[in-house]
PDB file of C-alpha atoms in Angstrom:
ATOM      1  CA  MET A   8      31.094  28.180   8.328  1.00  0.00           C
ATOM      2  CA  LYS A   9      30.524  28.249  12.076  1.00  0.00           C
ATOM      3  CA  ALA A  10      31.435  25.178  14.115  1.00  0.00           C
ATOM      4  CA  THR A  11      27.808  24.830  15.267  1.00  0.00           C
ATOM      5  CA  ASN A  12      26.563  24.695  11.680  1.00  0.00           C
ATOM      6  CA  LEU A  13      29.225  22.131  10.820  1.00  0.00           C
ATOM      7  CA  LYS A  14      28.214  19.970  13.810  1.00  0.00           C
ATOM      8  CA  THR A  15      24.543  20.242  12.835  1.00  0.00           C
ATOM      9  CA  MET A  16      25.354  19.293   9.239  1.00  0.00           C
ATOM     10  CA  LEU A  17      27.396  16.289  10.397  1.00  0.00           C
ATOM     11  CA  ARG A  18      24.545  15.182  12.690  1.00  0.00           C
ATOM     12  CA  MET A  19      22.038  15.461   9.837  1.00  0.00           C
ATOM     13  CA  THR A  20      24.346  13.532   7.485  1.00  0.00           C
ATOM     14  CA  THR A  21      24.787  10.833  10.116  1.00  0.00           C
ATOM     15  CA  ALA A  22      21.004  10.667  10.673  1.00  0.00           C
ATOM     16  CA  VAL A  23      20.405  10.152   6.944  1.00  0.00           C
ATOM     17  CA  ALA A  24      23.141   7.511   6.912  1.00  0.00           C
ATOM     18  CA  LEU A  25      21.481   5.680   9.809  1.00  0.00           C
ATOM     19  CA  ILE A  26      18.167   5.699   7.943  1.00  0.00           C
ATOM     20  CA  LEU A  27      19.874   4.323   4.835  1.00  0.00           C
ATOM     21  CA  LEU A  28      21.689   1.712   6.904  1.00  0.00           C
ATOM     22  CA  ALA A  29      18.437   0.677   8.620  1.00  0.00           C
ATOM     23  CA  VAL A  30      16.758   0.238   5.258  1.00  0.00           C
ATOM     24  CA  GLY A  31      19.723  -1.886   4.224  1.00  0.00           C
ATOM     25  CA  ILE A  32      20.929   0.109   1.243  1.00  0.00           C
ATOM     26  CA  LEU A  33      24.052   1.688   2.699  1.00  0.00           C
ATOM     27  CA  PRO A  34      27.070  -0.464   3.549  1.00  0.00           C
ATOM     28  CA  ALA A  35      28.362  -0.104   7.108  1.00  0.00           C
ATOM     29  CA  PRO A  36      31.900   1.036   6.060  1.00  0.00           C
ATOM     30  CA  VAL A  37      30.447   4.148   4.419  1.00  0.00           C
ATOM     31  CA  LEU A  38      28.691   5.027   7.674  1.00  0.00           C
ATOM     32  CA  ALA A  39      31.900   4.443   9.669  1.00  0.00           C
ATOM     33  CA  ASP A  40      33.880   6.773   7.396  1.00  0.00           C
ATOM     34  CA  ALA A  41      31.142   9.419   7.526  1.00  0.00           C
ATOM     35  CA  THR A  42      31.084   9.547  11.300  1.00  0.00           C
ATOM     36  CA  THR A  43      34.869  10.022  11.514  1.00  0.00           C
ATOM     37  CA  GLY A  44      34.727  13.060   9.291  1.00  0.00           C
ATOM     38  CA  GLU A  45      37.054  11.598   6.634  1.00  0.00           C
ATOM     39  CA  GLY A  46      34.210  10.446   4.412  1.00  0.00           C
ATOM     40  CA  ALA A  47      31.512  12.932   5.378  1.00  0.00           C
ATOM     41  CA  ASN A  48      30.803  13.590   1.693  1.00  0.00           C
ATOM     42  CA  ALA A  49      30.543   9.850   0.929  1.00  0.00           C
ATOM     43  CA  ILE A  50      26.956   9.859   2.148  1.00  0.00           C
ATOM     44  CA  LEU A  51      26.060  12.400  -0.516  1.00  0.00           C
ATOM     45  CA  ASP A  52      27.526  10.127  -3.226  1.00  0.00           C
ATOM     46  CA  VAL A  53      24.986   7.313  -2.679  1.00  0.00           C
ATOM     47  CA  PRO A  54      23.302   6.634  -6.038  1.00  0.00           C
ATOM     48  CA  LYS A  55      19.807   8.145  -6.253  1.00  0.00           C
ATOM     49  CA  VAL A  56      18.279   4.845  -7.344  1.00  0.00           C
ATOM     50  CA  TYR A  57      19.052   3.255  -4.010  1.00  0.00           C
ATOM     51  CA  SER A  58      18.375   6.181  -1.725  1.00  0.00           C
ATOM     52  CA  GLN A  59      15.065   7.493  -3.111  1.00  0.00           C
ATOM     53  CA  THR A  60      12.761   5.625  -0.692  1.00  0.00           C
ATOM     54  CA  ALA A  61      14.907   6.247   2.379  1.00  0.00           C
ATOM     55  CA  VAL A  62      15.337   9.925   1.575  1.00  0.00           C
ATOM     56  CA  GLU A  63      11.590  10.344   1.008  1.00  0.00           C
ATOM     57  CA  GLN A  64      10.890   8.614   4.335  1.00  0.00           C
ATOM     58  CA  GLY A  65      13.519  10.776   6.044  1.00  0.00           C
ATOM     59  CA  LEU A  66      11.807  13.891   4.710  1.00  0.00           C
ATOM     60  CA  LYS A  67       8.422  12.602   5.885  1.00  0.00           C
ATOM     61  CA  GLU A  68       9.795  11.902   9.373  1.00  0.00           C
ATOM     62  CA  SER A  69      11.285  15.393   9.513  1.00  0.00           C
ATOM     63  CA  ARG A  70       7.713  16.698   9.008  1.00  0.00           C
ATOM     64  CA  GLY A  71       6.423  14.412  11.772  1.00  0.00           C
ATOM     65  CA  ILE A  72       5.058  11.647   9.533  1.00  0.00           C
ATOM     66  CA  PRO A  73       5.924   8.251  11.043  1.00  0.00           C
ATOM     67  CA  TRP A  74       7.076   5.049   9.372  1.00  0.00           C
ATOM     68  CA  PHE A  75       3.801   3.222   8.708  1.00  0.00           C
ATOM     69  CA  ASN A  76       3.206  -0.374   9.763  1.00  0.00           C
ATOM     70  CA  GLY A  77       1.230  -0.634   6.549  1.00  0.00           C
ATOM     71  CA  THR A  78      -0.768   1.167   3.909  1.00  0.00           C
ATOM     72  CA  GLY A  79      -3.903   0.326   1.987  1.00  0.00           C
ATOM     73  CA  VAL A  80      -7.422   1.291   1.081  1.00  0.00           C
ATOM     74  CA  ILE A  81     -10.275   1.399   3.586  1.00  0.00           C
ATOM     75  CA  ASP A  82     -12.734  -1.390   2.712  1.00  0.00           C
ATOM     76  CA  LYS A  83     -15.244  -0.539   5.417  1.00  0.00           C
ATOM     77  CA  ILE A  84     -15.678   1.075   8.807  1.00  0.00           C
ATOM     78  CA  VAL A  85     -16.423  -1.237  11.741  1.00  0.00           C
ATOM     79  CA  GLU A  86     -17.100  -0.646  15.431  1.00  0.00           C
ATOM     80  CA  ASN A  87     -13.923   0.789  16.998  1.00  0.00           C
ATOM     81  CA  GLY A  88     -11.910   0.418  13.819  1.00  0.00           C
ATOM     82  CA  PHE A  89     -11.450   0.013  10.106  1.00  0.00           C
ATOM     83  CA  VAL A  90     -10.986  -2.792   7.611  1.00  0.00           C
ATOM     84  CA  VAL A  91      -8.009  -1.920   5.404  1.00  0.00           C
ATOM     85  CA  ASP A  92      -7.256  -4.327   2.548  1.00  0.00           C
ATOM     86  CA  ASP A  93      -9.155  -7.153   4.319  1.00  0.00           C
ATOM     87  CA  MET A  94      -7.296  -6.567   7.618  1.00  0.00           C
ATOM     88  CA  THR A  95      -9.293  -5.347  10.619  1.00  0.00           C
ATOM     89  CA  LEU A  96      -7.561  -2.573  12.551  1.00  0.00           C
ATOM     90  CA  VAL A  97      -9.047  -1.904  15.974  1.00  0.00           C
ATOM     91  CA  GLY A  98      -8.343   1.121  18.134  1.00  0.00           C
ATOM     92  CA  THR A  99     -10.442   3.321  20.396  1.00  0.00           C
ATOM     93  CA  ASN A 100      -8.118   6.293  20.851  1.00  0.00           C
ATOM     94  CA  VAL A 101      -6.934   6.781  17.254  1.00  0.00           C
ATOM     95  CA  ASP A 102      -5.011   9.861  16.117  1.00  0.00           C
ATOM     96  CA  PHE A 103      -6.357  10.898  12.676  1.00  0.00           C
ATOM     97  CA  ARG A 104      -3.971  12.917  10.496  1.00  0.00           C
ATOM     98  CA  SER A 105      -3.332  14.084   6.942  1.00  0.00           C
ATOM     99  CA  GLU A 106      -0.086  13.136   5.219  1.00  0.00           C
ATOM    100  CA  ALA A 107      -0.322  16.331   3.165  1.00  0.00           C
ATOM    101  CA  THR A 108      -0.098  18.599   6.209  1.00  0.00           C
ATOM    102  CA  GLY A 109       0.862  16.319   9.101  1.00  0.00           C
ATOM    103  CA  GLN A 110      -1.942  17.997  11.037  1.00  0.00           C
ATOM    104  CA  PRO A 111      -4.862  16.330  12.848  1.00  0.00           C
ATOM    105  CA  ILE A 112      -8.048  15.997  10.776  1.00  0.00           C
ATOM    106  CA  ALA A 113     -11.609  14.831  11.444  1.00  0.00           C
ATOM    107  CA  SER A 114     -12.328  11.111  11.370  1.00  0.00           C
ATOM    108  CA  SER A 115     -15.076  11.836   8.833  1.00  0.00           C
ATOM    109  CA  PHE A 116     -12.381  12.094   6.118  1.00  0.00           C
ATOM    110  CA  PHE A 117     -11.705   8.372   6.515  1.00  0.00           C
ATOM    111  CA  LYS A 118     -14.311   6.712   4.300  1.00  0.00           C
ATOM    112  CA  PRO A 119     -14.340   3.488   2.274  1.00  0.00           C
ATOM    113  CA  GLY A 120     -12.050   3.900  -0.727  1.00  0.00           C
ATOM    114  CA  ALA A 121      -9.659   6.306   1.018  1.00  0.00           C
ATOM    115  CA  LYS A 122      -5.960   5.437   0.820  1.00  0.00           C
ATOM    116  CA  VAL A 123      -4.423   5.349   4.320  1.00  0.00           C
ATOM    117  CA  GLY A 124      -1.254   4.607   6.213  1.00  0.00           C
ATOM    118  CA  PHE A 125      -1.538   3.165   9.706  1.00  0.00           C
ATOM    119  CA  VAL A 126       0.578   2.875  12.835  1.00  0.00           C
ATOM    120  CA  LEU A 127       0.071   0.048  15.337  1.00  0.00           C
ATOM    121  CA  ASN A 128       1.437  -0.237  18.853  1.00  0.00           C
ATOM    122  CA  SER A 129       3.274  -3.310  20.205  1.00  0.00           C
ATOM    123  CA  LYS A 130      -0.095  -4.995  20.891  1.00  0.00           C
ATOM    124  CA  ASN A 131      -1.238  -4.421  17.267  1.00  0.00           C
ATOM    125  CA  ILE A 132      -3.758  -1.799  18.353  1.00  0.00           C
ATOM    126  CA  LEU A 133      -4.364   1.021  15.860  1.00  0.00           C
ATOM    127  CA  THR A 134      -2.903   4.239  17.273  1.00  0.00           C
ATOM    128  CA  SER A 135      -2.632   6.493  14.240  1.00  0.00           C
ATOM    129  CA  LEU A 136      -4.377   6.615  10.861  1.00  0.00           C
ATOM    130  CA  TRP A 137      -3.074   8.884   8.103  1.00  0.00           C
ATOM    131  CA  LEU A 138      -4.992   9.981   5.018  1.00  0.00           C
ATOM    132  CA  LEU A 139      -2.483   9.570   2.182  1.00  0.00           C
ATOM    133  CA  LYS A 140      -2.122  11.892  -0.778  1.00  0.00           C
ATOM    134  CA  GLU A 141      -3.190  10.467  -4.115  1.00  0.00           C
ATOM    135  CA  GLN A 142      -0.111   9.613  -6.180  1.00  0.00           C
TER     136      GLN A 142
END
């Protein structure tokens, strides 16, 4: 294996470990061993039960899908925003996207009853609304 591929693999393993650590399901000593190279395979030994959510989110982020501030169902459409699960989300320059493709889609897809994920900025203004796949 080339040294570049090995470095890339170690970076990816460390990135997954950081995601797991941020979610709080990976103990810090495992991360420390993984970054030194001695325990690089330890990350792969994390039980599936604990890592499922973090791994799914890591895969979503690799496709450009952000960590949502929340998810829910659109109750109604209001001026400059949406009501999602009784919470009004206001934003004038909203980025509308599909979770299935990660690509921009028309705002007309966002109707009452649609399941969505949303991203807010630091001022709690809606910046991105994602149409979620039915599970």
